[in-house]
PDB file of C-alpha atoms and ligand atoms in Angstrom:
ATOM      1  CA  MET I   1      33.345   7.998 -16.238  1.00  0.00           C
ATOM      2  CA  HIS I   2      32.381   6.718 -19.256  1.00  0.00           C
ATOM      3  CA  SER I   3      33.981   6.431 -22.853  1.00  0.00           C
ATOM      4  CA  GLN I   4      32.719   9.085 -25.108  1.00  0.00           C
ATOM      5  CA  ASP I   5      32.339   7.574 -28.347  1.00  0.00           C
ATOM      6  CA  ASP I   6      29.921   6.305 -30.211  1.00  0.00           C
ATOM      7  CA  MET I   7      28.044   4.081 -27.695  1.00  0.00           C
ATOM      8  CA  GLN I   8      26.707   6.941 -26.368  1.00  0.00           C
ATOM      9  CA  GLU I   9      24.579   7.421 -29.489  1.00  0.00           C
ATOM     10  CA  ILE I  10      23.545   3.445 -29.202  1.00  0.00           C
ATOM     11  CA  TYR I  11      22.681   3.363 -25.919  1.00  0.00           C
ATOM     12  CA  PRO I  12      19.536   5.075 -26.001  1.00  0.00           C
ATOM     13  CA  VAL I  13      18.625   3.409 -29.030  1.00  0.00           C
ATOM     14  CA  LEU I  14      19.468   0.241 -27.072  1.00  0.00           C
ATOM     15  CA  SER I  15      17.358   1.274 -24.091  1.00  0.00           C
ATOM     16  CA  GLU I  16      14.142   1.674 -26.036  1.00  0.00           C
ATOM     17  CA  ALA I  17      14.421  -1.027 -28.832  1.00  0.00           C
ATOM     18  CA  GLU I  18      12.185  -3.946 -28.295  1.00  0.00           C
ATOM     19  CA  MET I  19      13.861  -5.776 -30.843  1.00  0.00           C
ATOM     20  CA  ILE I  20      17.647  -5.982 -31.671  1.00  0.00           C
ATOM     21  CA  VAL I  21      18.857  -7.455 -34.959  1.00  0.00           C
ATOM     22  CA  LEU I  22      22.597  -8.603 -34.810  1.00  0.00           C
ATOM     23  CA  ALA I  23      23.839  -8.503 -38.327  1.00  0.00           C
ATOM     24  CA  SER I  24      27.675  -9.187 -39.205  1.00  0.00           C
ATOM     25  CA  PRO I  25      29.871 -10.904 -41.772  1.00  0.00           C
ATOM     26  CA  VAL I  26      31.886 -13.488 -39.944  1.00  0.00           C
ATOM     27  CA  TYR I  27      35.418 -13.354 -39.169  1.00  0.00           C
ATOM     28  CA  TYR I  28      37.874 -15.957 -37.842  1.00  0.00           C
ATOM     29  CA  HIS I  29      34.620 -17.883 -36.870  1.00  0.00           C
ATOM     30  CA  SER I  30      32.847 -15.137 -34.961  1.00  0.00           C
ATOM     31  CA  PHE I  31      31.008 -11.730 -34.973  1.00  0.00           C
ATOM     32  CA  THR I  32      33.169  -9.053 -36.008  1.00  0.00           C
ATOM     33  CA  GLY I  33      35.427  -7.316 -33.466  1.00  0.00           C
ATOM     34  CA  GLN I  34      33.079  -4.290 -34.169  1.00  0.00           C
ATOM     35  CA  LEU I  35      30.257  -5.781 -32.796  1.00  0.00           C
ATOM     36  CA  GLN I  36      31.191  -7.941 -30.298  1.00  0.00           C
ATOM     37  CA  CYS I  37      33.298  -4.652 -28.391  1.00  0.00           C
ATOM     38  CA  ALA I  38      28.940  -3.203 -29.175  1.00  0.00           C
ATOM     39  CA  ILE I  39      27.914  -6.541 -27.663  1.00  0.00           C
ATOM     40  CA  ASN I  40      30.295  -6.265 -25.210  1.00  0.00           C
ATOM     41  CA  ARG I  41      28.981  -2.999 -23.738  1.00  0.00           C
ATOM     42  CA  ILE I  42      25.681  -3.298 -23.006  1.00  0.00           C
ATOM     43  CA  TYR I  43      26.975  -4.592 -19.694  1.00  0.00           C
ATOM     44  CA  ALA I  44      26.913  -0.513 -18.774  1.00  0.00           C
ATOM     45  CA  LEU I  45      23.444  -0.913 -19.341  1.00  0.00           C
ATOM     46  CA  ASP I  46      23.070  -4.413 -17.800  1.00  0.00           C
ATOM     47  CA  LYS I  47      19.281  -5.399 -19.298  1.00  0.00           C
ATOM     48  CA  PRO I  48      17.898  -3.096 -22.170  1.00  0.00           C
ATOM     49  CA  ALA I  49      14.728  -2.364 -20.414  1.00  0.00           C
ATOM     50  CA  ASN I  50      12.578  -2.613 -23.373  1.00  0.00           C
ATOM     51  CA  LEU I  51      14.558  -5.779 -25.376  1.00  0.00           C
ATOM     52  CA  LYS I  52      12.304  -8.712 -25.877  1.00  0.00           C
ATOM     53  CA  LYS I  53      12.857  -9.919 -28.993  1.00  0.00           C
ATOM     54  CA  ALA I  54      16.462 -10.578 -31.130  1.00  0.00           C
ATOM     55  CA  ALA I  55      17.198 -11.967 -34.937  1.00  0.00           C
ATOM     56  CA  LEU I  56      20.935 -12.783 -36.114  1.00  0.00           C
ATOM     57  CA  ILE I  57      22.109 -12.774 -40.065  1.00  0.00           C
ATOM     58  CA  LEU I  58      25.477 -13.802 -40.695  1.00  0.00           C
ATOM     59  CA  SER I  59      27.734 -13.695 -43.969  1.00  0.00           C
ATOM     60  CA  SER I  60      30.467 -16.191 -44.280  1.00  0.00           C
ATOM     61  CA  GLY I  61      32.930 -17.634 -46.221  1.00  0.00           C
ATOM     62  CA  SER I  62      32.358 -21.242 -45.393  1.00  0.00           C
ATOM     63  CA  ASP I  63      29.287 -22.628 -43.751  1.00  0.00           C
ATOM     64  CA  GLN I  64      30.835 -24.849 -40.883  1.00  0.00           C
ATOM     65  CA  VAL I  65      31.699 -21.878 -38.839  1.00  0.00           C
ATOM     66  CA  TYR I  66      27.821 -21.168 -37.302  1.00  0.00           C
ATOM     67  CA  ASP I  67      27.845 -23.633 -34.340  1.00  0.00           C
ATOM     68  CA  GLY I  68      29.916 -21.641 -32.225  1.00  0.00           C
ATOM     69  CA  MET I  69      28.044 -18.594 -33.235  1.00  0.00           C
ATOM     70  CA  ILE I  70      24.717 -19.522 -32.409  1.00  0.00           C
ATOM     71  CA  TYR I  71      25.722 -21.344 -29.303  1.00  0.00           C
ATOM     72  CA  GLU I  72      26.798 -17.941 -28.151  1.00  0.00           C
ATOM     73  CA  TYR I  73      23.860 -16.520 -29.490  1.00  0.00           C
ATOM     74  CA  GLN I  74      21.089 -18.599 -28.123  1.00  0.00           C
ATOM     75  CA  ASN I  75      23.158 -19.119 -24.539  1.00  0.00           C
ATOM     76  CA  SER I  76      24.360 -16.126 -23.646  1.00  0.00           C
ATOM     77  CA  PHE I  77      23.116 -13.262 -26.058  1.00  0.00           C
ATOM     78  CA  LEU I  78      19.212 -14.617 -26.070  1.00  0.00           C
ATOM     79  CA  ASP I  79      18.765 -16.687 -22.885  1.00  0.00           C
ATOM     80  CA  TYR I  80      20.528 -13.971 -20.421  1.00  0.00           C
ATOM     81  CA  LEU I  81      18.823 -11.055 -21.713  1.00  0.00           C
ATOM     82  CA  LYS I  82      15.720 -13.336 -22.017  1.00  0.00           C
ATOM     83  CA  LEU I  83      14.625 -12.598 -25.894  1.00  0.00           C
ATOM     84  CA  GLU I  84      12.658 -14.534 -28.350  1.00  0.00           C
ATOM     85  CA  ASP I  85      14.430 -15.731 -30.911  1.00  0.00           C
ATOM     86  CA  MET I  86      12.775 -14.562 -34.257  1.00  0.00           C
ATOM     87  CA  GLY I  87      14.836 -16.025 -36.933  1.00  0.00           C
ATOM     88  CA  ILE I  88      18.740 -16.822 -37.556  1.00  0.00           C
ATOM     89  CA  TYR I  89      20.039 -15.932 -41.209  1.00  0.00           C
ATOM     90  CA  THR I  90      22.886 -17.157 -42.888  1.00  0.00           C
ATOM     91  CA  ALA I  91      24.546 -16.680 -46.226  1.00  0.00           C
ATOM     92  CA  PHE I  92      27.884 -18.328 -47.166  1.00  0.00           C
ATOM     93  CA  ASP I  93      30.015 -18.093 -50.241  1.00  0.00           C
ATOM     94  CA  LYS I  94      28.255 -17.717 -53.425  1.00  0.00           C
ATOM     95  CA  GLN I  95      25.072 -16.960 -51.511  1.00  0.00           C
ATOM     96  CA  ASN I  96      26.933 -13.917 -50.975  1.00  0.00           C
ATOM     97  CA  LYS I  97      25.925 -12.627 -54.384  1.00  0.00           C
ATOM     98  CA  SER I  98      23.087 -14.620 -54.957  1.00  0.00           C
ATOM     99  CA  GLU I  99      19.679 -12.573 -56.089  1.00  0.00           C
ATOM    100  CA  GLU I 100      17.287 -15.533 -54.585  1.00  0.00           C
ATOM    101  CA  LYS I 101      19.290 -15.361 -51.075  1.00  0.00           C
ATOM    102  CA  LEU I 102      19.059 -11.232 -51.257  1.00  0.00           C
ATOM    103  CA  THR I 103      15.211 -11.748 -51.857  1.00  0.00           C
ATOM    104  CA  GLU I 104      15.003 -14.049 -49.281  1.00  0.00           C
ATOM    105  CA  LEU I 105      16.715 -11.654 -46.461  1.00  0.00           C
ATOM    106  CA  LYS I 106      14.670  -9.042 -47.491  1.00  0.00           C
ATOM    107  CA  GLN I 107      11.552 -10.692 -46.556  1.00  0.00           C
ATOM    108  CA  PHE I 108      12.425 -11.502 -43.388  1.00  0.00           C
ATOM    109  CA  GLY I 109      13.774  -7.714 -43.116  1.00  0.00           C
ATOM    110  CA  LYS I 110      10.117  -7.392 -44.299  1.00  0.00           C
ATOM    111  CA  SER I 111       8.492  -9.955 -41.725  1.00  0.00           C
ATOM    112  CA  LEU I 112      10.384  -8.659 -38.592  1.00  0.00           C
ATOM    113  CA  LYS I 113       9.603  -4.806 -39.545  1.00  0.00           C
ATOM    114  CA  ASN I 114       5.587  -5.825 -39.590  1.00  0.00           C
ATOM    115  CA  ILE I 115       6.107  -7.513 -36.081  1.00  0.00           C
ATOM    116  CA  ALA I 116       7.582  -4.880 -34.720  1.00  0.00           C
ATOM    117  CA  GLU I 117       4.964  -2.050 -36.083  1.00  0.00           C
ATOM    118  CA  LYS I 118       2.349  -4.675 -34.973  1.00  0.00           C
ATOM    119  CA  ASN I 119       3.655  -3.974 -31.311  1.00  0.00           C
ATOM    120  CA  GLU I 120       3.942  -0.637 -31.606  1.00  0.00           C
ATOM    121  CA  GLU I 121       0.138  -0.294 -32.194  1.00  0.00           C
ATOM    122  CA  GLU I 122      -0.749  -2.831 -29.347  1.00  0.00           C
TER     123      GLU I 122
HETATM  124  C1  FMN T   1      39.411 -10.267 -41.590  1.00  0.00           C
HETATM  125  C2  FMN T   1      38.582 -11.595 -41.999  1.00  0.00           C
HETATM  126  C3  FMN T   1      37.874 -12.857 -41.651  1.00  0.00           C
HETATM  127  C4  FMN T   1      37.308 -13.817 -42.357  1.00  0.00           C
HETATM  128  N1  FMN T   1      36.827 -14.974 -41.473  1.00  0.00           N
HETATM  129  C5  FMN T   1      35.984 -15.973 -41.534  1.00  0.00           C
HETATM  130  C6  FMN T   1      36.007 -17.178 -41.255  1.00  0.00           C
HETATM  131  O1  FMN T   1      36.569 -17.569 -40.262  1.00  0.00           O
HETATM  132  N2  FMN T   1      34.854 -18.272 -41.762  1.00  0.00           N
HETATM  133  C7  FMN T   1      34.603 -17.976 -43.259  1.00  0.00           C
HETATM  134  O2  FMN T   1      33.618 -18.301 -43.170  1.00  0.00           O
HETATM  135  N3  FMN T   1      34.761 -16.945 -43.673  1.00  0.00           N
HETATM  136  C8  FMN T   1      35.402 -15.934 -43.030  1.00  0.00           C
HETATM  137  N4  FMN T   1      35.669 -14.198 -43.922  1.00  0.00           N
HETATM  138  C9  FMN T   1      34.970 -13.801 -45.091  1.00  0.00           C
HETATM  139  C10 FMN T   1      33.838 -12.989 -44.657  1.00  0.00           C
HETATM  140  O3  FMN T   1      32.942 -14.024 -43.953  1.00  0.00           O
HETATM  141  C11 FMN T   1      33.222 -12.515 -45.945  1.00  0.00           C
HETATM  142  O4  FMN T   1      33.838 -12.097 -46.765  1.00  0.00           O
HETATM  143  C12 FMN T   1      31.959 -11.976 -45.625  1.00  0.00           C
HETATM  144  O5  FMN T   1      30.648 -12.518 -45.138  1.00  0.00           O
HETATM  145  C13 FMN T   1      31.212 -11.609 -47.253  1.00  0.00           C
HETATM  146  O6  FMN T   1      31.077 -12.133 -47.721  1.00  0.00           O
HETATM  147  P1  FMN T   1      32.098 -11.602 -49.708  1.00  0.00           P
HETATM  148  O7  FMN T   1      33.209 -11.852 -49.683  1.00  0.00           O
HETATM  149  O8  FMN T   1      31.346 -13.034 -50.336  1.00  0.00           O
HETATM  150  O9  FMN T   1      31.007 -10.363 -49.898  1.00  0.00           O
HETATM  151  C14 FMN T   1      36.272 -13.660 -43.555  1.00  0.00           C
HETATM  152  C15 FMN T   1      36.820 -12.337 -43.719  1.00  0.00           C
HETATM  153  C16 FMN T   1      37.349 -11.338 -43.379  1.00  0.00           C
HETATM  154  C17 FMN T   1      37.965 -10.077 -44.392  1.00  0.00           C
END
């Protein structure tokens, strides 16, 4: 029996997706519990059939919190699922309210979208 919760909406999207972007504020040196729960439940799909690429966006108070998360992202998430790393973006402290950072992130988002659309055309 599986849980009838919001994950049932995510599974079909995850099964189709070629790219996943994990985005999270840093809570106690890690992903939020909500995102971690969703990641844990990928277990039910083992390896999402079409997933090939991933990107990571983190927001935090301090800039000293990323090492463990990036290690885990690269060595378990990307490595286990055999995904190509499309980039890691971080914003800490005042960067969270900075126009410059926002522009940078929007540009990053656009570049990911362009890659995704290019893949669709192929
Ligand atoms: C429950 C909770 C735990 C947090 N834990 C950390 C932490 O361990 N390290 C850190 O740098 N920031 C931590 N933060 C700060 C958030 O990452 C930060 O508020 C978030 O990135 C949004 O930035 P803003 O508050 O400037 O909008 C925490 C915030 C909350 C609410």
